[in-house]
Amino acid sequence: MEPIRTHKGIVYPLNRANIDTDQIIPKQFLKRISRQGFGQFLFYNWRFHNDGEPRKEFSLNDQKYKNASILVAGENFGCGSSREHAPWALQDFGFKVIIAPSFADIFYNNCTKNGILPVRLTEEQTEKLINNAESSTYSITVDLENKVVYDSEDFKATFDLPDYQREMLLNGWDEIAVTLTHDDKITQFEEQRILK
Amino acid sequence: MGKPKTIIEKIWDQHVVHQEDGKPDLLYIDLHLVHEVTSPQAFEGLRLKDRQVRRPDRTYATMDHNVPTIHRNVIKDEVSKTQMETLKKNCEEFNIPLADIDHPDQGIVHVIGPELGLTQPGKTIVCGDSHTSTHGAFGALAFGIGTSEVEHVLATQSLWQARPKTLNVKVNGKLGTGVTAKDLILAIIAKYGVRFGTGYVIEYTGEAIHSLSMEGRMTVCNMSIEAGARAGLISPDDTTVEFLRGKRHAPQGADFEKAAAEWKALATDEGATYDATVEINADEIEPQVSWGTNPGMVIPVSAQVPSPDDAETANEKDAINRALEYMGLEANQPISSVHIDHVFIGSCTNSRLSDLRKAADILQGNKVAPNVKAIVVPGSHSVKVAAEQEGLDVIFKQAGFEWRDAGCSMCLAMNDDVVPEGERCASTSNRNFEGRQGTGARTHLVSPEMAAAAAIEGHFVDVRKYSVPTA
């Protein structure tokens, strides 16, 4: 996967809590067998009418957010289904960082396996970002090495994520290759269990 | 004697392959269940790197999400067909056992695992499906994973996992007559919300939990993910052991007795502590109905749909307003006044033989209301055959239900079983998210008994008025 160190981008604010992965990518688009091309289906039922016409009232269809690469949303983002098609769709659409007060566990993991950086900020901080991005085109910088988010004015917030996931994201490592360096230990574990 | 431990800690400690400061634990996976939707990209990843499946013998696949439940062998959707054929090819290439669409063991992955005895206490079980938590009913540590993790488990039979926090959901007292495991888990999520389990593994404890059948326990553990918890489990007891006795993949003969003793020893020790505990009184729970667009938006059948005026925050008010609009409901409307167009009895939450029996008990001698379209989709081919042997299919059909073949079906509507836009479904499934059962479809989550009663009356009704005293 692509490493991610520092990313500067336009914020797309989606001020809703409990956005589930069924909304991020509805089930009718889960039938493909490749990892590519899911961006067109992102938030499909919110973005489009049944006939495929864009819903003008849905903010992601606003030209202002056309080049957004940082999604800021309400708490418990990515709840529900484990479908990795959700981060694939977000990434293919152009999102590199997702900021929310909290994430669902499986979704959070799925992001880090794909080089998407999930950032937990406080509710107050995310609200600030949402307000700024709703009123104008708003860019922020997310620095994973120093675990800090800032804008060109007075916003600055630190965040935390587990060291392991941070390393993975910073280096873009192939996790399976890392695990296979412990292959002998896995074999040993299996042998001991069989003997037991 | 060491420090008392929870079952969660015991299973964890038995599966750590490698531990290192600043890293999650490398956890061994005993059983990997696979289905057609979340696996193709994982197998493709293996091929691209020329990797093998480490333990095909600890891997088991079936087709469930896409399969038609009617005219079984005519898969009109070419993309679905390709996905199913891809699973078949992958299983052949990597030598993985597969319960194909025509196989007698085919069914919803979370129904067949326990049915075949693949699911056992103390195992670590994963699947690219968030309802893998179902298997926790047996005292297994079972959780859903994404496709990258599916690939990782295929290649290494292990996963890097941070030690979870433990949460005791203690259910005091006993459920009343006509109140089911489904009502219990819905009431728990209604009370504590859709994210109280995030970051935790839940252990369900208390009298009401251990009074449940294995099927009831599966229903409860199934919906742990709806509370945010990747896994939820129940300490094994005699009910667990007796369910597994004689199951095909369970140990047999003297080995079974030995295994049973080990299983029971996994139960949480007296005096073990959890990172958090919440409690609920079972005897206060009524039959439940979801009104909104997440599984925490649930009320007792006697209650009224909430009003935005009840909200404590602006965001909450906004969420209630949006849910009311999507669901086509009025604030303060009694839920029993809500009329339905569809009934779906099925899904990994409520499609087992006992679920079908209970729904059939209510339906016996009754008819589905005019204008209501009702289907019943058994969780597995075996459930279907067993139900037919008991004549349950006849009861359903005489009442006006369609009797279908096994699969996930209308729970997520990836096949042709779709609720049309704006129509309303009483569903025994697990998620009432927008669009879940079809674009614009309106889902109300209920127990099989409540679904059957709603089918008869055409609107929600307290099923306890149908309850016949057990002879």
XYZ file of C-alpha atoms in Angstrom:
667
model
C 0.000 0.000 0.000
C 0.973 3.639 -0.493
C 2.700 5.169 2.535
C 1.090 8.247 4.061
C 3.163 10.734 6.051
C 1.779 14.236 5.719
C -1.303 15.108 3.795
C -2.695 18.537 3.013
C -6.133 18.663 1.479
C -9.602 20.148 1.256
C -12.077 19.136 3.951
C -15.456 17.658 3.103
C -17.754 17.968 6.160
C -20.483 15.373 6.696
C -22.103 16.272 9.971
C -23.889 13.037 10.811
C -23.231 10.458 13.508
C -23.353 6.679 13.027
C -22.693 6.682 9.289
C -22.789 2.973 8.508
C -20.945 1.162 5.748
C -24.270 0.430 4.019
C -24.465 4.195 3.391
C -20.811 4.465 2.395
C -21.357 1.794 -0.237
C -24.724 0.108 -0.685
C -24.882 -3.649 -1.111
C -25.773 -3.666 -4.804
C -22.177 -2.649 -5.526
C -20.487 -5.415 -3.546
C -20.658 -7.986 -6.294
C -17.497 -7.031 -8.110
C -14.449 -9.182 -7.651
C -11.769 -6.479 -8.004
C -10.611 -3.842 -5.531
C -10.829 -1.001 -8.012
C -13.508 1.317 -9.264
C -15.753 1.654 -6.202
C -15.464 5.453 -5.924
C -18.341 6.048 -8.319
C -20.645 4.241 -5.865
C -19.570 6.139 -2.737
C -22.602 7.285 -0.676
C -24.610 6.225 -3.697
C -28.125 6.470 -2.271
C -27.340 9.860 -0.737
C -25.625 11.186 -3.857
C -28.002 9.965 -6.541
C -31.664 9.560 -7.328
C -32.794 6.168 -8.583
C -32.368 7.280 -12.171
C -28.735 8.190 -11.527
C -29.328 11.960 -11.446
C -27.271 13.644 -8.707
C -29.230 14.819 -5.666
C -28.522 18.545 -5.595
C -29.239 18.764 -1.881
C -26.472 16.332 -0.940
C -23.348 18.330 -0.124
C -20.811 16.000 -1.722
C -22.337 16.973 -5.081
C -21.365 20.585 -4.396
C -18.501 21.701 -6.696
C -16.841 23.233 -3.645
C -15.928 19.725 -2.431
C -14.975 18.264 -5.794
C -11.318 17.941 -4.867
C -11.796 17.165 -1.179
C -9.464 14.517 0.221
C -10.206 14.749 3.955
C -13.603 13.622 5.201
C -14.766 14.908 8.596
C -17.831 13.214 10.067
C -19.715 12.545 13.297
C -19.049 9.826 15.826
C -19.073 6.069 15.200
C -18.131 6.471 11.560
C -18.132 3.226 9.557
C -20.372 1.176 11.821
C -22.174 -1.944 10.652
C -20.990 -4.282 7.945
C -17.307 -5.270 7.737
C -17.225 -4.618 3.967
C -13.795 -3.330 2.997
C -15.503 -1.967 -0.092
C -16.256 1.065 2.141
C -12.632 2.216 2.504
C -11.975 1.145 -1.088
C -14.794 3.442 -2.240
C -13.603 6.341 -0.089
C -10.059 5.948 -1.330
C -11.015 5.561 -4.975
C -13.117 8.706 -4.680
C -10.044 10.582 -3.442
C -10.225 10.524 0.363
C -6.917 9.922 2.107
C -7.817 10.930 5.667
C -11.033 10.429 7.656
C -11.537 12.463 10.818
C -14.229 11.673 13.382
C -14.693 11.628 17.172
C -14.882 7.813 17.007
C -14.817 4.977 14.505
C -16.268 1.495 14.393
C -13.533 -1.060 15.136
C -13.631 -3.081 11.915
C -13.806 0.001 9.691
C -10.870 1.595 11.519
C -8.741 -1.499 10.886
C -9.842 -1.699 7.281
C -8.697 1.886 6.698
C -5.232 1.259 8.070
C -4.821 -1.815 5.854
C -5.403 0.357 2.800
C -3.311 3.410 3.526
C -6.226 5.571 4.633
C -5.490 7.472 7.821
C -8.335 7.458 10.393
C -7.918 10.336 12.857
C -9.800 10.576 16.140
C -10.325 14.139 17.349
C -12.646 15.362 20.060
C -16.230 16.213 19.250
C -15.445 19.889 19.786
C -12.517 19.768 17.374
C -14.433 17.926 14.652
C -17.294 20.396 14.999
C -14.885 23.239 14.461
C -13.515 21.605 11.311
C -17.032 20.908 10.081
C -18.109 24.504 10.663
C -15.058 25.884 8.880
C -15.503 23.566 5.907
C -19.227 24.251 5.616
C -18.715 27.982 5.286
C -15.849 28.052 2.769
C -13.297 25.945 0.926
C -11.140 24.871 3.797
C -7.808 23.059 3.778
C -5.976 21.405 6.632
C -2.748 19.477 7.032
C -2.594 16.100 8.735
C 0.877 15.132 9.878
C 1.082 11.481 10.856
C 4.711 11.556 11.922
C 3.980 14.175 14.572
C 0.349 13.137 15.072
C -1.024 16.614 14.593
C -3.756 18.292 12.519
C -3.552 22.026 11.735
C -4.815 24.711 9.390
C -3.172 27.927 8.182
C -4.785 29.917 10.986
C -5.324 28.952 14.593
C -6.551 25.366 14.476
C -4.164 22.830 15.875
C -5.001 19.462 17.422
C -2.963 16.423 18.329
C -4.267 12.912 17.841
C -3.277 9.428 18.782
C -3.277 6.062 17.114
C -1.566 2.804 18.009
C 2.167 2.748 17.181
C 1.786 -0.393 15.141
C -0.783 1.119 12.812
C 1.182 4.340 12.598
C 4.295 2.470 11.484
C 2.310 0.481 8.943
C 0.807 3.635 7.448
C 4.042 5.616 7.472
C 5.909 2.853 5.693
C 3.164 1.356 3.577
C 4.294 -2.106 4.632
C 2.821 -5.347 3.371
C 1.561 -6.767 6.653
C 1.530 -10.354 5.438
C 5.222 -10.122 4.584
C 5.888 -8.858 8.116
C 3.900 -11.719 9.628
C 5.654 -14.306 7.493
C 8.910 -13.371 9.236
C 7.276 -15.072 12.259
C 6.416 -18.163 10.265
C 8.517 -20.445 12.471
C 6.637 -19.269 15.549
C 3.291 -20.008 13.909
C 4.506 -23.486 12.993
C 5.779 -24.043 16.521
C 2.429 -22.925 17.932
C 0.583 -25.341 15.660
C 2.825 -28.238 16.638
C 2.385 -27.571 20.333
C -1.371 -27.456 19.984
C -1.483 -30.751 18.143
C 0.729 -32.398 20.771
C -1.510 -31.077 23.523
C -4.215 -20.786 41.637
C -3.617 -17.681 39.510
C -5.666 -14.552 39.201
C -9.282 -15.236 38.244
C -9.805 -14.710 34.519
C -12.681 -14.033 32.192
C -13.288 -16.457 29.344
C -12.129 -13.694 27.012
C -8.704 -13.550 28.668
C -8.442 -17.341 28.788
C -9.100 -17.796 25.081
C -6.822 -14.896 24.241
C -3.922 -16.235 26.282
C -4.276 -19.660 24.670
C -3.908 -18.186 21.180
C -1.012 -15.755 21.415
C 1.678 -16.843 18.955
C 3.971 -13.877 19.416
C 4.129 -10.922 21.757
C 6.322 -7.861 21.494
C 6.337 -4.456 23.169
C 4.517 -1.747 21.285
C 2.774 -4.194 19.000
C -0.550 -5.961 19.058
C -0.426 -9.702 19.786
C -0.141 -12.129 16.925
C -3.189 -14.294 17.510
C -3.682 -17.766 16.074
C -6.965 -18.344 14.240
C -8.551 -21.781 14.654
C -11.339 -21.463 12.115
C -11.747 -19.199 9.111
C -15.164 -19.083 7.474
C -15.366 -17.713 3.957
C -18.182 -16.519 1.691
C -18.390 -15.180 -1.835
C -18.668 -11.422 -1.221
C -15.648 -10.529 0.905
C -13.149 -13.124 -0.359
C -12.418 -12.675 -4.097
C -9.997 -9.772 -3.630
C -8.216 -11.701 -0.857
C -7.614 -14.740 -3.065
C -6.497 -12.438 -5.854
C -4.027 -10.836 -3.437
C -2.551 -14.270 -2.674
C -2.141 -15.015 -6.367
C -0.450 -11.672 -7.059
C 2.189 -12.413 -4.428
C 2.368 -16.125 -5.175
C 1.216 -17.033 -1.659
C -0.584 -20.163 -0.485
C -3.437 -20.805 1.917
C -1.628 -21.941 5.029
C -4.371 -24.141 6.493
C -7.127 -25.079 4.047
C -8.177 -27.629 6.687
C -9.034 -24.759 9.057
C -10.920 -22.900 6.370
C -14.507 -23.546 5.297
C -16.475 -21.773 2.586
C -20.077 -21.429 1.537
C -22.235 -19.244 -0.695
C -24.930 -17.291 1.060
C -25.111 -13.539 0.335
C -25.924 -13.672 -3.369
C -27.755 -16.955 -3.736
C -31.295 -16.889 -5.113
C -33.903 -18.303 -2.733
C -36.240 -19.183 -5.567
C -35.433 -20.834 -8.916
C -32.140 -21.744 -7.366
C -30.134 -22.423 -10.442
C -31.180 -19.459 -12.524
C -28.882 -16.655 -11.461
C -30.029 -13.788 -13.626
C -27.524 -11.296 -12.300
C -24.298 -11.946 -14.221
C -22.155 -10.087 -11.682
C -23.528 -12.206 -8.822
C -22.976 -15.306 -10.878
C -19.358 -14.366 -11.527
C -18.802 -13.748 -7.836
C -20.149 -17.184 -6.940
C -18.183 -18.902 -9.698
C -15.077 -17.084 -8.491
C -15.492 -18.546 -5.012
C -15.832 -21.997 -6.507
C -12.676 -21.576 -8.582
C -10.751 -20.164 -5.622
C -11.784 -23.054 -3.377
C -10.728 -25.541 -6.028
C -7.398 -23.807 -6.595
C -6.554 -23.540 -2.901
C -8.140 -26.831 -1.851
C -10.707 -25.303 0.529
C -13.867 -27.230 1.436
C -16.924 -25.502 -0.046
C -20.639 -25.935 0.604
C -21.693 -24.902 -2.870
C -25.160 -23.703 -3.827
C -26.350 -27.298 -4.430
C -24.564 -28.804 -1.448
C -26.700 -30.256 1.376
C -24.622 -28.280 3.911
C -25.131 -24.915 2.166
C -26.554 -22.102 4.214
C -25.800 -18.808 5.896
C -22.223 -19.075 7.093
C -23.212 -18.272 10.702
C -25.936 -20.889 10.683
C -23.918 -23.752 9.214
C -20.792 -23.279 11.370
C -22.632 -24.263 14.562
C -24.842 -26.779 12.759
C -21.823 -28.722 11.504
C -20.024 -28.479 14.846
C -17.214 -26.442 13.274
C -17.987 -23.783 15.869
C -16.695 -24.905 19.257
C -15.965 -23.310 22.619
C -12.524 -21.820 23.064
C -11.856 -21.417 19.365
C -10.810 -18.215 17.680
C -13.104 -17.833 14.683
C -13.063 -15.164 11.992
C -14.961 -14.454 8.803
C -15.182 -11.515 6.441
C -18.564 -10.700 7.878
C -19.447 -8.572 10.865
C -22.025 -11.072 12.177
C -19.276 -13.562 12.935
C -19.941 -12.546 16.529
C -22.795 -15.110 16.344
C -20.364 -17.951 17.086
C -19.574 -16.362 20.447
C -22.744 -18.064 21.702
C -20.573 -21.189 22.109
C -17.897 -19.480 24.149
C -15.708 -18.933 21.093
C -13.878 -15.677 20.416
C -15.417 -14.877 17.054
C -15.234 -11.629 15.148
C -15.710 -10.083 11.732
C -12.777 -8.921 9.641
C -12.220 -7.014 6.411
C -10.931 -8.476 3.166
C -7.276 -7.515 3.830
C -7.508 -9.465 7.066
C -9.178 -12.356 5.215
C -6.118 -12.437 2.979
C -3.846 -12.254 6.022
C -5.577 -15.199 7.696
C -5.557 -17.240 4.497
C -1.802 -16.691 4.189
C -0.758 -16.946 7.838
C -3.644 -18.421 9.898
C -3.082 -15.523 12.292
C -3.957 -11.875 12.884
C -2.327 -8.951 14.681
C -4.849 -7.961 17.318
C -4.677 -5.568 20.239
C -5.899 -7.172 23.449
C -9.524 -6.054 23.748
C -11.149 -4.496 26.743
C -13.755 -6.696 28.408
C -17.384 -5.699 28.962
C -19.838 -7.641 31.081
C -23.435 -7.270 29.915
C -25.284 -8.712 32.871
C -28.892 -9.688 32.302
C -30.717 -10.143 35.591
C -33.936 -12.109 36.116
C -35.837 -13.976 33.440
C -37.535 -13.038 30.204
C -41.319 -13.119 30.331
C -43.495 -15.384 28.179
C -43.506 -14.234 24.559
C -40.359 -12.157 25.072
C -37.417 -13.549 23.144
C -33.646 -13.370 22.792
C -34.218 -10.922 19.926
C -36.227 -8.596 22.162
C -33.493 -8.857 24.772
C -30.652 -7.820 22.481
C -32.747 -5.076 20.885
C -33.614 -3.749 24.349
C -29.939 -3.812 25.368
C -28.920 -1.788 22.307
C -31.888 0.577 22.759
C -30.790 1.194 26.336
C -27.037 1.588 25.845
C -26.773 2.691 22.217
C -25.070 1.547 19.039
C -21.519 2.221 20.174
C -21.256 1.208 23.813
C -19.428 -1.961 22.808
C -16.812 -0.289 20.596
C -13.323 -1.400 21.600
C -14.686 -4.191 23.802
C -15.445 -7.866 23.655
C -18.745 -8.464 25.427
C -19.463 -11.358 27.718
C -23.181 -11.809 28.302
C -23.823 -13.115 31.799
C -26.706 -13.632 34.186
C -29.657 -15.903 34.695
C -31.590 -14.815 31.606
C -28.612 -15.538 29.345
C -27.933 -19.022 30.683
C -31.666 -19.834 30.493
C -31.550 -19.256 26.728
C -31.298 -22.081 24.193
C -28.229 -22.112 21.951
C -30.347 -20.584 19.194
C -31.353 -17.736 21.517
C -27.735 -17.215 22.529
C -26.741 -17.022 18.872
C -29.377 -14.342 18.298
C -27.978 -12.285 21.175
C -24.295 -12.681 20.234
C -25.118 -12.076 16.554
C -26.127 -8.494 17.265
C -23.097 -7.630 19.435
C -21.712 -5.781 16.420
C -24.858 -3.637 16.385
C -23.712 -2.403 19.800
C -20.256 -1.714 18.363
C -18.556 -4.813 19.796
C -16.710 -6.947 17.272
C -17.262 -9.995 19.467
C -19.754 -11.051 22.113
C -19.682 -14.383 23.858
C -21.267 -16.556 26.520
C -19.402 -18.909 28.847
C -20.041 -22.554 27.875
C -22.355 -24.625 30.088
C -24.349 -27.863 29.791
C -26.613 -26.321 27.140
C -23.540 -25.627 24.978
C -22.154 -29.120 25.444
C -25.444 -30.864 24.672
C -25.942 -28.826 21.495
C -22.563 -29.934 20.173
C -22.873 -33.601 21.116
C -22.973 -35.680 17.945
C -22.366 -32.756 15.580
C -20.318 -33.879 12.585
C -17.156 -31.864 13.194
C -17.306 -32.020 17.001
C -15.106 -34.540 18.808
C -16.759 -37.947 19.133
C -16.964 -40.592 21.903
C -14.443 -40.333 24.727
C -12.801 -37.374 23.002
C -16.073 -35.501 23.293
C -16.251 -35.955 27.070
C -12.670 -34.759 27.388
C -13.376 -31.743 25.201
C -16.590 -30.982 27.105
C -14.666 -30.805 30.381
C -12.146 -28.417 28.799
C -14.920 -26.296 27.355
C -16.659 -25.900 30.676
C -13.368 -24.970 32.314
C -13.200 -21.967 29.977
C -16.125 -20.312 31.755
C -15.252 -17.063 33.471
C -13.754 -17.651 36.920
C -15.526 -16.577 40.074
C -14.138 -13.167 41.009
C -12.796 -12.276 37.570
C -13.132 -8.596 36.744
C -14.137 -6.752 33.585
C -13.092 -3.351 32.292
C -16.747 -2.321 32.343
C -20.145 -3.737 33.315
C -23.676 -2.780 32.325
C -26.873 -4.364 33.567
C -30.419 -4.828 32.411
C -33.421 -6.498 34.031
C -34.911 -9.143 31.761
C -38.305 -9.143 33.445
C -38.876 -5.503 32.489
C -38.443 -6.176 28.769
C -41.422 -6.178 26.408
C -41.463 -7.349 22.791
C -39.500 -4.739 20.823
C -39.859 -3.035 17.434
C -37.273 -0.803 15.778
C -38.703 2.472 14.495
C -35.654 4.206 13.002
C -32.571 3.701 10.888
C -30.111 2.142 13.286
C -30.479 -0.802 15.683
C -30.482 1.482 18.714
C -33.671 3.178 17.508
C -35.907 0.612 19.136
C -39.001 0.854 21.356
C -41.314 -1.569 23.162
C -44.377 -2.541 21.121
C -46.628 -0.636 23.537
C -44.690 2.607 23.030
C -44.864 5.584 20.708
C -42.356 6.629 18.094
C -40.033 9.264 19.624
C -40.288 12.947 18.868
C -37.424 15.310 17.962
C -38.563 17.257 21.028
C -37.263 14.389 23.183
C -33.724 14.936 21.876
C -31.037 16.195 24.226
C -28.700 17.604 21.579
C -29.048 19.289 18.201
C -27.346 16.363 16.482
C -29.706 13.895 18.122
C -32.683 15.992 17.074
C -31.383 16.025 13.542
C -30.928 12.233 13.604
C -34.502 11.672 14.839
C -35.888 14.006 12.191
C -33.969 12.289 9.431
C -35.017 8.831 10.647
C -38.696 9.851 10.889
C -38.580 11.224 7.385
C -36.841 8.199 5.910
C -39.171 5.814 7.736
C -42.301 7.769 6.833
C -43.406 7.980 10.464
C -44.934 10.697 12.616
C -43.472 11.663 15.980
C -45.461 10.210 18.893
C -47.310 7.753 16.660
C -48.000 4.443 18.474
C -45.768 1.828 16.827
C -48.724 -0.583 16.834
C -50.492 1.735 14.378
C -47.791 1.246 11.749
C -48.934 -0.864 8.805
C -46.543 -3.114 6.930
C -46.227 -4.332 3.343
C -43.686 -7.137 3.781
C -42.598 -9.717 6.302
C -39.196 -11.361 6.175
C -38.409 -14.264 8.474
C -34.784 -15.222 8.010
C -31.126 -14.024 8.342
C -28.214 -15.133 10.524
C -30.052 -13.581 13.474
C -33.312 -15.537 13.309
C -33.543 -18.322 10.720
C -32.861 -21.429 12.739
C -35.292 -24.290 13.270
C -36.513 -22.997 16.637
C -37.145 -19.544 15.120
C -39.265 -21.108 12.398
C -41.129 -23.267 14.918
C -42.031 -20.257 17.035
C -43.229 -18.244 14.061
C -45.230 -21.250 12.818
C -46.874 -21.602 16.253
C -48.292 -18.107 15.878
C -49.269 -18.614 12.243
C -51.004 -21.978 12.704
C -54.618 -21.572 11.622
C -54.150 -17.906 10.701
C -53.739 -16.044 7.422
C -51.356 -13.332 6.354
C -53.215 -10.015 6.054
C -54.262 -8.954 2.554
C -51.627 -6.720 0.906
C -48.816 -8.194 2.994
C -46.200 -10.172 1.107
C -44.451 -12.599 3.424
C -41.452 -14.841 2.883
C -39.616 -17.267 5.090
C -36.020 -18.095 4.249
C -34.494 -20.916 6.314
C -30.925 -20.289 7.447
C -29.556 -23.410 5.848
C -30.552 -26.276 3.622
C -30.509 -28.517 6.711
C -32.888 -26.190 8.543
C -35.176 -26.280 5.523
C -35.205 -30.079 5.367
C -35.751 -30.419 9.128
C -38.590 -27.877 9.025
C -40.239 -29.742 6.157
C -40.014 -33.000 8.074
C -41.998 -31.346 10.854
C -44.506 -29.881 8.410
C -43.600 -26.278 9.194
C -43.498 -25.463 5.479
C -47.158 -26.464 5.226
C -48.116 -24.150 8.093
C -46.231 -21.240 6.518
C -47.660 -21.872 3.066
C -51.217 -22.284 4.325
C -50.885 -18.989 6.159
C -49.801 -17.316 2.922
C -46.011 -17.205 3.296
C -43.647 -18.130 0.502
C -41.314 -20.966 1.510
C -37.851 -20.323 0.097
C -34.375 -21.847 -0.170
C -31.567 -20.931 2.232
C -29.465 -17.761 2.066
C -28.994 -14.252 3.437
C -31.808 -13.047 1.203
C -33.779 -9.977 2.228
C -31.543 -9.168 5.206
C -29.320 -7.281 2.805
C -31.088 -7.832 -0.500
C -28.058 -8.685 -2.605
C -30.140 -11.240 -4.464
C -33.597 -10.638 -5.943
C -35.331 -10.518 -2.543
C -35.667 -6.747 -2.341
C -38.168 -4.520 -0.521
C -39.345 -1.857 -3.003
C -38.806 1.846 -2.355
C -41.073 3.353 0.279
C -42.462 -0.018 1.347
C -42.288 -1.275 4.885
C -40.977 -4.597 6.148
C -41.251 -6.368 9.493
C -37.958 -8.215 9.453
C -36.262 -10.691 11.773
C -32.855 -9.530 10.541
C -30.282 -7.368 12.311
C -29.966 -4.012 10.539
C -32.502 -1.322 9.815
C -30.041 0.978 8.046
C -31.303 3.153 5.209
C -31.455 1.152 2.011
C -30.462 -2.091 3.682
C -33.352 -4.165 2.305
C -33.573 -2.140 -0.895
C -33.123 1.508 -1.888
C -35.708 3.503 0.046
C -36.985 0.397 1.862
C -38.191 0.790 5.452
C -37.106 -1.909 7.875
C -38.514 -2.683 11.315
C -36.523 -5.219 13.297
C -38.548 -7.715 15.336
C -38.477 -11.289 16.660
C -39.859 -14.152 14.512
C -42.946 -14.300 16.741
C -43.558 -10.558 16.372
C -43.016 -10.821 12.611
C -45.583 -13.618 12.398
C -48.135 -11.645 14.417
C -47.545 -8.533 12.302
C -48.026 -10.643 9.171
C -51.452 -11.747 10.390
C -52.666 -8.333 11.496
C -50.954 -6.206 8.871
C -49.483 -3.949 11.545
C -47.358 -4.331 14.665
C -49.072 -5.986 17.574
C -47.997 -7.376 20.946
C -47.457 -11.048 20.163
C -48.271 -11.975 23.751
C -51.940 -11.820 22.876
C -51.298 -14.912 20.711
C -49.315 -16.735 23.342
C -50.785 -20.096 24.140
C -49.745 -21.638 27.433
C -47.294 -24.434 26.728
C -49.048 -27.737 27.399
